[in-house]
mmCIF file of C-alpha atoms and ligand atoms in Angstrom:
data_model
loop_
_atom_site.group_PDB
_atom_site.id
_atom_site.type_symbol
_atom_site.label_atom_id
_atom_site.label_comp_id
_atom_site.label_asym_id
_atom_site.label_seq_id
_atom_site.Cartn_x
_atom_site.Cartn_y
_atom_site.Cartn_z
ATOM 1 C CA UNK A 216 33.354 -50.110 16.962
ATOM 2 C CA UNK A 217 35.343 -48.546 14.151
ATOM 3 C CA UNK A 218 32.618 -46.520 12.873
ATOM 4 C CA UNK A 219 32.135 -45.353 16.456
ATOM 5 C CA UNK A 220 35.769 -44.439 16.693
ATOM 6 C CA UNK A 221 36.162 -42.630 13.526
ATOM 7 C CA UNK A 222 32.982 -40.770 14.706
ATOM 8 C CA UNK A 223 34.515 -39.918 17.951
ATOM 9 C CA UNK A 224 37.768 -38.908 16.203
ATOM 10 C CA UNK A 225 35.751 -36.537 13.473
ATOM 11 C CA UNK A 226 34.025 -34.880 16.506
ATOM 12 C CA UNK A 227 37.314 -34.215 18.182
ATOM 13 C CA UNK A 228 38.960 -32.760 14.980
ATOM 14 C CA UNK A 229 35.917 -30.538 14.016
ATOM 15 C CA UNK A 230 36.008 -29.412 17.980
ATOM 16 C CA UNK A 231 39.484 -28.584 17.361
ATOM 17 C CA UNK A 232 38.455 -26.905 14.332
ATOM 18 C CA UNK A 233 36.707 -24.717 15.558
ATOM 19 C CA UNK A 234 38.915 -23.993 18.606
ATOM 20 C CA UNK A 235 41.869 -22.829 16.286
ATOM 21 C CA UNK A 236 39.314 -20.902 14.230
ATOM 22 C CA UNK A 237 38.137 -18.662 17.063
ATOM 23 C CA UNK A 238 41.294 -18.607 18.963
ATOM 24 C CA UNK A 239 42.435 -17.076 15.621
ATOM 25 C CA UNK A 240 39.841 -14.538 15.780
ATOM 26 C CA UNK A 241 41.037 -13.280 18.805
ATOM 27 C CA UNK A 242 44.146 -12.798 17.223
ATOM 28 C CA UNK A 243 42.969 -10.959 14.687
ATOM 29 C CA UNK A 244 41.431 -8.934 16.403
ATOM 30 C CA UNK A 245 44.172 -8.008 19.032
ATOM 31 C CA UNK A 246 46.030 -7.084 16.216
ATOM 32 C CA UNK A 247 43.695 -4.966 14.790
ATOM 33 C CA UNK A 248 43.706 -2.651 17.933
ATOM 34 C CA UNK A 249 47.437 -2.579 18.388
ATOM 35 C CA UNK A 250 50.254 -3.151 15.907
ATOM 36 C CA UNK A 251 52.323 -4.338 18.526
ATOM 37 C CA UNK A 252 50.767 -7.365 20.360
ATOM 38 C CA UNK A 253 54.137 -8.681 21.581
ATOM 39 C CA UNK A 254 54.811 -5.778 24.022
ATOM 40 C CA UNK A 255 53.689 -6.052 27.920
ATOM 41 C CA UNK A 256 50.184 -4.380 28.183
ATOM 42 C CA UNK A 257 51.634 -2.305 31.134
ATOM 43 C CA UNK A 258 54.678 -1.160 28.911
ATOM 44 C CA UNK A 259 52.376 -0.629 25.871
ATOM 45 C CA UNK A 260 50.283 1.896 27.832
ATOM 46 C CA UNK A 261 52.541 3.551 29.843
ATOM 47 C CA UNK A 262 54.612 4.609 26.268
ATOM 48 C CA UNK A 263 51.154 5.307 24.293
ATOM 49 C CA UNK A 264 50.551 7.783 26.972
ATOM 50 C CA UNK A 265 54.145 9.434 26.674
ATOM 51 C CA UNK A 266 54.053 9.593 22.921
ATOM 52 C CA UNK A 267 50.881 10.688 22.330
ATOM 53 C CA UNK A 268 49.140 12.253 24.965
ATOM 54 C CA UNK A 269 46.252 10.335 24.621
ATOM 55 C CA UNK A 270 44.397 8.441 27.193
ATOM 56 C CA UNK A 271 45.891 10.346 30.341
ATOM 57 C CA UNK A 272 45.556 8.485 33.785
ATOM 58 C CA UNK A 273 43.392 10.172 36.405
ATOM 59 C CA UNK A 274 46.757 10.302 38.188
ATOM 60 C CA UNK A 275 48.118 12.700 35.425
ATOM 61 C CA UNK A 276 45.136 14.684 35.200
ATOM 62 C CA UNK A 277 45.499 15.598 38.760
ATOM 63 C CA UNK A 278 48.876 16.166 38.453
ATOM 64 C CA UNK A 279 48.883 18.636 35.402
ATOM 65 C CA UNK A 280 45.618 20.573 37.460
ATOM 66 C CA UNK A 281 48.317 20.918 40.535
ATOM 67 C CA UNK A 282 50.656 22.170 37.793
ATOM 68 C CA UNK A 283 48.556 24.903 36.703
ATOM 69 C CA UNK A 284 48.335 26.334 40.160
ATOM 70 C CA UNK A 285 52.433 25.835 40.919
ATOM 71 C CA UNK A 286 53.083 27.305 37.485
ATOM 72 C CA UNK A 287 51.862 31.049 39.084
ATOM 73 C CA UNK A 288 51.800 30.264 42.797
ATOM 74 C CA UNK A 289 54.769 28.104 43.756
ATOM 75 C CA UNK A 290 56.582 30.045 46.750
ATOM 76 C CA UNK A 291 60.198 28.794 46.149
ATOM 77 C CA UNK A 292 63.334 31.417 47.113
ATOM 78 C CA UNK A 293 66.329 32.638 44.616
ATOM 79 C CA UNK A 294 69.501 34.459 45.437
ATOM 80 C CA UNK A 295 67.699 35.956 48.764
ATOM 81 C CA UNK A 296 64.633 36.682 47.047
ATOM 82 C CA UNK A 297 61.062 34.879 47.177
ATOM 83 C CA UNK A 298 60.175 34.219 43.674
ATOM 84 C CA UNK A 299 56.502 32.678 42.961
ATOM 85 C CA UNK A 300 55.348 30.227 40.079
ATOM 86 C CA UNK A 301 57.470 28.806 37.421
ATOM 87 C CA UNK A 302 55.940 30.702 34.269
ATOM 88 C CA UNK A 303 58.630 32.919 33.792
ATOM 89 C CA UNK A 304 60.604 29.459 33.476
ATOM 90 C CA UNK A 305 58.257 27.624 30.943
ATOM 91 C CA UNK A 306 60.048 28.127 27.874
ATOM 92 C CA UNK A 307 63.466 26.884 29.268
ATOM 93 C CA UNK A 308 61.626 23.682 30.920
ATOM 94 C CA UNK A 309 59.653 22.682 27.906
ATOM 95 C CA UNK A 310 63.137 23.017 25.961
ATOM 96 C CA UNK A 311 64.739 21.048 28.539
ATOM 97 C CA UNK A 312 61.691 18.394 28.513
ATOM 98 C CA UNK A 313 62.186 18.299 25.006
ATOM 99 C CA UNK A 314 58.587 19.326 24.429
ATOM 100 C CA UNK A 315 56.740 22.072 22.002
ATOM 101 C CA UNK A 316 55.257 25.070 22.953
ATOM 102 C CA UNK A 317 51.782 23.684 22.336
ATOM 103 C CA UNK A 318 51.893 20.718 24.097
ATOM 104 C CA UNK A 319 48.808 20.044 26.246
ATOM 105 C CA UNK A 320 48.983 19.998 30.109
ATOM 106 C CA UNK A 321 48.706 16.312 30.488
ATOM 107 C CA UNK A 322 51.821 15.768 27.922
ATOM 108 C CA UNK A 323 53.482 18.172 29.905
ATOM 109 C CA UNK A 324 52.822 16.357 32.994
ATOM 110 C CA UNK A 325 53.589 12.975 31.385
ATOM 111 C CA UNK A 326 57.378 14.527 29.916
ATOM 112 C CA UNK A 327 57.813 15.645 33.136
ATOM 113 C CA UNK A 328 57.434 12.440 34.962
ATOM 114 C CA UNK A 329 59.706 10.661 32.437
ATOM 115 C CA UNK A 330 62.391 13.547 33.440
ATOM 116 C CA UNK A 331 61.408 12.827 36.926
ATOM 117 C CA UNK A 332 62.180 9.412 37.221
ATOM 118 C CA UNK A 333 65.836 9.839 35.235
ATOM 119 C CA UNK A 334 66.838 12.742 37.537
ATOM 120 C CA UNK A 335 65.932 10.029 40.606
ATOM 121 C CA UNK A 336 63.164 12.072 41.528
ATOM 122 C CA UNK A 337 59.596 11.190 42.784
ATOM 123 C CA UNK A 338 57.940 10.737 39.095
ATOM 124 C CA UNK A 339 54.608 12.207 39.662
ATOM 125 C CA UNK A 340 54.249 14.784 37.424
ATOM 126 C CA UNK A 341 54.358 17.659 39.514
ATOM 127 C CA UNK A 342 56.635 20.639 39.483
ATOM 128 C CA UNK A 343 57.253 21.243 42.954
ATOM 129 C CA UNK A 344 59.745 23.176 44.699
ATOM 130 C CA UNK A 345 62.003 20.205 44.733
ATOM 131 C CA UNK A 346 61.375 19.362 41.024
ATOM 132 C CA UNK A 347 62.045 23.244 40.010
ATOM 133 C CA UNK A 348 65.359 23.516 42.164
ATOM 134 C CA UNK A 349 66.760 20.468 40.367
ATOM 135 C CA UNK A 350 65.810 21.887 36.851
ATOM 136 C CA UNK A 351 67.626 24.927 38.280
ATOM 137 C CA UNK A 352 70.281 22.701 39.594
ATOM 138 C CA UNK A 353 70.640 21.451 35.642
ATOM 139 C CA UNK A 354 70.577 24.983 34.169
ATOM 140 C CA UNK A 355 73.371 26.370 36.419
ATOM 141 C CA UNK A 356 75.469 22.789 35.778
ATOM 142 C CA UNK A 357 75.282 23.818 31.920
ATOM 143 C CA UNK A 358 76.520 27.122 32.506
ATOM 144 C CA UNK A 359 80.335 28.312 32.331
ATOM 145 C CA UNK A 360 82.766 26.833 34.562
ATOM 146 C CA UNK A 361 85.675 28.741 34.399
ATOM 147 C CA UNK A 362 85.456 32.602 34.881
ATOM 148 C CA UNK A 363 89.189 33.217 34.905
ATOM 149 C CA UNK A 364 88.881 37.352 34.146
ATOM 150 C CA UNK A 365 90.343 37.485 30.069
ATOM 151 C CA UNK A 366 93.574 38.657 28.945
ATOM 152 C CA UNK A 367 93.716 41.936 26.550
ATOM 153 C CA UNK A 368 94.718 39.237 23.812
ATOM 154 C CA UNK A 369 91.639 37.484 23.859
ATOM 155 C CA UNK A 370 89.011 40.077 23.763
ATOM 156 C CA UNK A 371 88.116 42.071 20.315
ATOM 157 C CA UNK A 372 86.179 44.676 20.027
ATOM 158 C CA UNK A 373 82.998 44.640 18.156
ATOM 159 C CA UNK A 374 81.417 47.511 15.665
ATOM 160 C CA UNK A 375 79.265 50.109 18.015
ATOM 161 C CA UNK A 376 76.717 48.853 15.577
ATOM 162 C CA UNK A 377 76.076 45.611 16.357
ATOM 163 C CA UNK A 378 75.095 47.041 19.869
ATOM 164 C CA UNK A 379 71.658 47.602 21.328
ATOM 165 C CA UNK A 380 73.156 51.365 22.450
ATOM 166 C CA UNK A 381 75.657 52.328 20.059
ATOM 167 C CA UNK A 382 77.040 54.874 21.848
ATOM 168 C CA UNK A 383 78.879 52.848 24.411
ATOM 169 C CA UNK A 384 82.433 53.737 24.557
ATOM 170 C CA UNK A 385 85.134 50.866 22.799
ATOM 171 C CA UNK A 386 86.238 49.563 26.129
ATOM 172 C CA UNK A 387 82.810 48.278 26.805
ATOM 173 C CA UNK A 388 82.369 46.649 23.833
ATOM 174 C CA UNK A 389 84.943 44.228 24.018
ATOM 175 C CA UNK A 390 83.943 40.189 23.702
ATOM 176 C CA UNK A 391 86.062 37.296 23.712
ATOM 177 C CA UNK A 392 87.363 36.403 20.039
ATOM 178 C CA UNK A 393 85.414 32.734 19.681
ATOM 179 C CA UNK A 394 82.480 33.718 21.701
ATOM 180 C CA UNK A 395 81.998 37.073 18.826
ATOM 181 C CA UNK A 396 82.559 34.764 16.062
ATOM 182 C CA UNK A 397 79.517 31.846 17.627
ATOM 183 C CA UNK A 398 77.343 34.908 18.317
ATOM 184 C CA UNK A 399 78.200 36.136 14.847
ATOM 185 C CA UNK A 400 76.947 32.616 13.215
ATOM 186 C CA UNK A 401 73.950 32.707 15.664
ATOM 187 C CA UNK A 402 73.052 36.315 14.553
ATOM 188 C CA UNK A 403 73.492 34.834 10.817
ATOM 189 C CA UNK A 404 71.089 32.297 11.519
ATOM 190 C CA UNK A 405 68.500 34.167 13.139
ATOM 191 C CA UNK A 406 68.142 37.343 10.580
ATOM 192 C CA UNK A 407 67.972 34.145 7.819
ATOM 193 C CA UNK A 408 64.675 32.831 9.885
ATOM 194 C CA UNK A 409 62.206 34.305 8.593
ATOM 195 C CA UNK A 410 59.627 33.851 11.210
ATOM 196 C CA UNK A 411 61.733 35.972 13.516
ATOM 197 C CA UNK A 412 60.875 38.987 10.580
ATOM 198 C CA UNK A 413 64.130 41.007 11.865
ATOM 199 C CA UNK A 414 65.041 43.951 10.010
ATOM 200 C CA UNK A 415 68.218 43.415 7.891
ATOM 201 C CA UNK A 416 70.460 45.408 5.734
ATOM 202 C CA UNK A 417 70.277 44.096 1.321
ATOM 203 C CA UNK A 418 73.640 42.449 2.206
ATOM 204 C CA UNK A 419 71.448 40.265 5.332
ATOM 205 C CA UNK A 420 73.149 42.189 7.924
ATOM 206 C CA UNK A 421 70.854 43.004 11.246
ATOM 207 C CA UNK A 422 69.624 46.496 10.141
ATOM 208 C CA UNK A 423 71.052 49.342 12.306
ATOM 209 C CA UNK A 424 67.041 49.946 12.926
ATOM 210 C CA UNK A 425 66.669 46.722 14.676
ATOM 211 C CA UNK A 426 66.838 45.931 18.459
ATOM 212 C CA UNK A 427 66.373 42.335 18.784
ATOM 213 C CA UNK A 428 69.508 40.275 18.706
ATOM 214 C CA UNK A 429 71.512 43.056 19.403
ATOM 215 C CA UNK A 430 74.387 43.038 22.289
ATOM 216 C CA UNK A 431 73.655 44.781 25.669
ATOM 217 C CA UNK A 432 76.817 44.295 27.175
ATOM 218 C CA UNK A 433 79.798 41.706 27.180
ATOM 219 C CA UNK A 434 82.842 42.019 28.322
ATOM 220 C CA UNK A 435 83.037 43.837 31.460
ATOM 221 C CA UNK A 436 86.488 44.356 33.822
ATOM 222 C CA UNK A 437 86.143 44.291 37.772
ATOM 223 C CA UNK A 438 86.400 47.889 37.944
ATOM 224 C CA UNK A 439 83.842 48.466 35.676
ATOM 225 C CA UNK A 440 81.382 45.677 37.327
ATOM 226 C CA UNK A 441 81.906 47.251 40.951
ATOM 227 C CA UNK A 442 80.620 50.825 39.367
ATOM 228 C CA UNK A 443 77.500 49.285 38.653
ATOM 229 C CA UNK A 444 77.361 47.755 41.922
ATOM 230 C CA UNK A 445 77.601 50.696 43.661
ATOM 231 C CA UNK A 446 74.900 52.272 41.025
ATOM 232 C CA UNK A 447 72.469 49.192 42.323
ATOM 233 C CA UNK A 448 73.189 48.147 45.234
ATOM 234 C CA UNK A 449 69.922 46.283 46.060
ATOM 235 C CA UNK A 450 70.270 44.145 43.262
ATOM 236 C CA UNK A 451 71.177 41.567 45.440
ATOM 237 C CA UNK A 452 73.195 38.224 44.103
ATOM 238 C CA UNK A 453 70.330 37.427 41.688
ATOM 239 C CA UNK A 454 71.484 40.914 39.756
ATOM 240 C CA UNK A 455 75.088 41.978 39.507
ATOM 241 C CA UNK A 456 77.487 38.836 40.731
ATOM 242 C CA UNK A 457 80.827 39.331 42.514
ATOM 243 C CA UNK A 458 82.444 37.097 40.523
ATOM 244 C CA UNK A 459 80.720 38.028 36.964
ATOM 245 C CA UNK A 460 81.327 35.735 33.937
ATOM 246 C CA UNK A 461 81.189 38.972 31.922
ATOM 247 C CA UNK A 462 84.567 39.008 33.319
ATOM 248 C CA UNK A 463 85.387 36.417 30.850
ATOM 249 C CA UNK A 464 84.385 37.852 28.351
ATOM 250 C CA UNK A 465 82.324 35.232 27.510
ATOM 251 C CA UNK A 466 78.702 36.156 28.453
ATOM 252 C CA UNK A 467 76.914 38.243 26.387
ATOM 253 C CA UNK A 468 73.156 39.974 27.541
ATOM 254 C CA UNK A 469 71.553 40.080 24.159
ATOM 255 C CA UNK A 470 68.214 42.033 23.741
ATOM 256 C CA UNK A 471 65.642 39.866 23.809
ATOM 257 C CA UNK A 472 62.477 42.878 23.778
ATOM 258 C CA UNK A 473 61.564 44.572 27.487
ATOM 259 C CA UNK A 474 63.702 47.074 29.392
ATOM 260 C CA UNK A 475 66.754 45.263 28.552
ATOM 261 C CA UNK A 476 68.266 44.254 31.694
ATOM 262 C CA UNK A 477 65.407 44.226 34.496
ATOM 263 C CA UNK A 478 64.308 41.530 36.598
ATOM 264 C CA UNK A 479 61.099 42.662 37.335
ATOM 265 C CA UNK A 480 58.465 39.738 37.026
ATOM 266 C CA UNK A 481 56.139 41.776 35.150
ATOM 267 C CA UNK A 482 59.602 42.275 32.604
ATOM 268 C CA UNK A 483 61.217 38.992 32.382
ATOM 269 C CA UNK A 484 57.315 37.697 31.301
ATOM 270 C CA UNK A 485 57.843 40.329 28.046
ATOM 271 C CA UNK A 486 60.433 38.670 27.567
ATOM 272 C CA UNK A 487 59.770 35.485 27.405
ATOM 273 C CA UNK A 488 57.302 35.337 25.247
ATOM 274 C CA UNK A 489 58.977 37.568 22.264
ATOM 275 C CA UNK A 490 60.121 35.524 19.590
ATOM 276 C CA UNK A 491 63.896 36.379 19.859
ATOM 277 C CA UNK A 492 63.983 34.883 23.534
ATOM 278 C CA UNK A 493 61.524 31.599 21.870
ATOM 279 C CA UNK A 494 64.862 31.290 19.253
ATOM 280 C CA UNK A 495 67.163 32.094 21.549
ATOM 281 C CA UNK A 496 65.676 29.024 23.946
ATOM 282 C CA UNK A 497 65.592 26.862 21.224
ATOM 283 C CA UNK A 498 68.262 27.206 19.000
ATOM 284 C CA UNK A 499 71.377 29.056 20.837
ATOM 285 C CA UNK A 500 72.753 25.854 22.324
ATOM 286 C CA UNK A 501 73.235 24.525 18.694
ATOM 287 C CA UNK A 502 75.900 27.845 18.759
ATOM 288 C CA UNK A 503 77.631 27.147 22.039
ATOM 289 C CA UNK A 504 75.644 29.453 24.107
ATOM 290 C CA UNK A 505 73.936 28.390 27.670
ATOM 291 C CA UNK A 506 71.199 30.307 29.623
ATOM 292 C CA UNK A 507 71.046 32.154 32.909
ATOM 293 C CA UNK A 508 67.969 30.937 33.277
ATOM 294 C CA UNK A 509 67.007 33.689 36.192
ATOM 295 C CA UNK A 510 68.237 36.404 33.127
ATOM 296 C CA UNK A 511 66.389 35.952 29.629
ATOM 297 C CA UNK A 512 68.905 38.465 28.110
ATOM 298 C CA UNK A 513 72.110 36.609 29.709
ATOM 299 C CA UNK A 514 73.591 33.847 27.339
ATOM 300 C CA UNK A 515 77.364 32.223 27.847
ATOM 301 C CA UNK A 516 79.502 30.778 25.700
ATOM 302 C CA UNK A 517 80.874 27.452 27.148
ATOM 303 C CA UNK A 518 82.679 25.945 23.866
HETATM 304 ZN ZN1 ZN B 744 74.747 39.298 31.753
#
């Protein structure tokens, strides 16, 4: 009886054995494939896919093919106009996604659903109209608040060389004090990036040869805003505002490559894709300045 106990009891163990053996395996082996065996499978995935781009649902893939036909054929409207597809906007929404240039379309699609679901929208991935008009919405949030017209005190007025037509006349080269002095750091900055390969002077100046980076226009008074109304009248609200923040002295169009000022599609797509605007989009916020997002050229000061 004892021998058959101690037999039953060395069965048992060795079955037990051999249980905690292979259940260990398993482990091992779990671990293996994923450094983080703790985390909800769901969870685990779902942040794999935002990270890395790898392993895209079909959901996503269907999503980022929809976005490659709303990036050129969206029919949305803006300031009275109808505007179609979102590539004039890419730049500005990748920044805003906190995504690179390079990015493929599924990461795209998967950044864009994460933005999605904090803005309370339908997370899908897709950049519809209403997707796009709350990107706007954030854009035009960002921009300057307060366009109380300046006071003669505030405005300087900057060197006809630091402007993209040096011939303008004094009065329209006036800028508010602390919005010259941010675009003066910016400017600093960019001519000391080399990969923007601006022209500059031995003492790192912008070179008086050099277009990019230069101002178009700042400060502007009423008067002088109503002229060019009545120049253009069919630019419509999307062109030359009513109630201008160049009044404040505080918006600045910088050249950014193109005709300098035209909204043209066929334009604004030059301009998007020169380097200055690529800088501009990613490194002018670090300087105070905010984009019109409708405007490459058109940056504000909002410090
Ligand atoms: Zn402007």
């Amino acid at each position: 009886m004892q021998n058959g106990r101690f037999h039953i009891f060395t069965v048992a163990a060795a079955l037990a054995a051999v249980l905690v053996v292979m259940s260990l395996g398993v482990r091992s082996q779990s671990q293996s494939s994923n450094s983080q065996p703790n985390v909800k499978p769901t969870v685990r995935i779902t942040e794999r896919r935002i990270s890395t781009g790898t392993d895209p649902s079909p959901e996503f893939i269907e999503a980022a093919e929809r976005n490659l036909n709303l990036k050129n054929e969206l029919s949305w409207t803006f300031g009275g106009k109808q505007q179609r597809g979102w590539y004039l906007y890419d730049p500005l929404i990748r920044q805003t996604l906190d995504i690179d240039n390079e990015s493929p379309t599924h990461d795209f699609t998967a950044a864009l659903s994460l933005w999605q679901r904090q803005s309370g929208l339908t997370s899908d991935g897709v950049l519809n109209e209403d997707t796009l008009m709350s990107l706007i919405s954030n854009w035009q949030t960002n921009r300057l608040k307060n366009r109380t017209a300046a006071t003669p005190d505030q405005l300087i007025t900057a060197p006809a060389s630091e402007f993209y037509d040096p011939s303008r006349f004094p009065e329209l080269r006036q800028v508010e004090r602390n919005t010259y002095a941010a675009y003066k750091e910016m400017l600093a900055a960019a001519v000391a990036d080399p990969s923007l390969k601006l022209e500059q002077t031995a003492s790192g100046d912008l070179a008086p040869s050099e277009n990019f980076f230069k101002i178009i226009s700042a400060f502007r008074s009423r008067e002088y805003q109503e002229e060019l109304r009545r120049k253009s009248p069919n630019a419509g609200s999307a062109g030359l505002a009513v109630n201008s923040p160049h009044f404040t002295g505080r918006a600045l169009d910088i050249y950014v490559g193109g005709d300098p000022v035209d909204t043209k599609d066929s334009n604004r797509l030059i301009q998007i894709n020169t380097p200055a605007y690529k800088w501009l989009v990613r490194n002018a916020g670090r300087f105070g300045f905010r984009p019109y997002f409708y405007e490459p050229w058109h940056w504000e000061y909002v410090k």
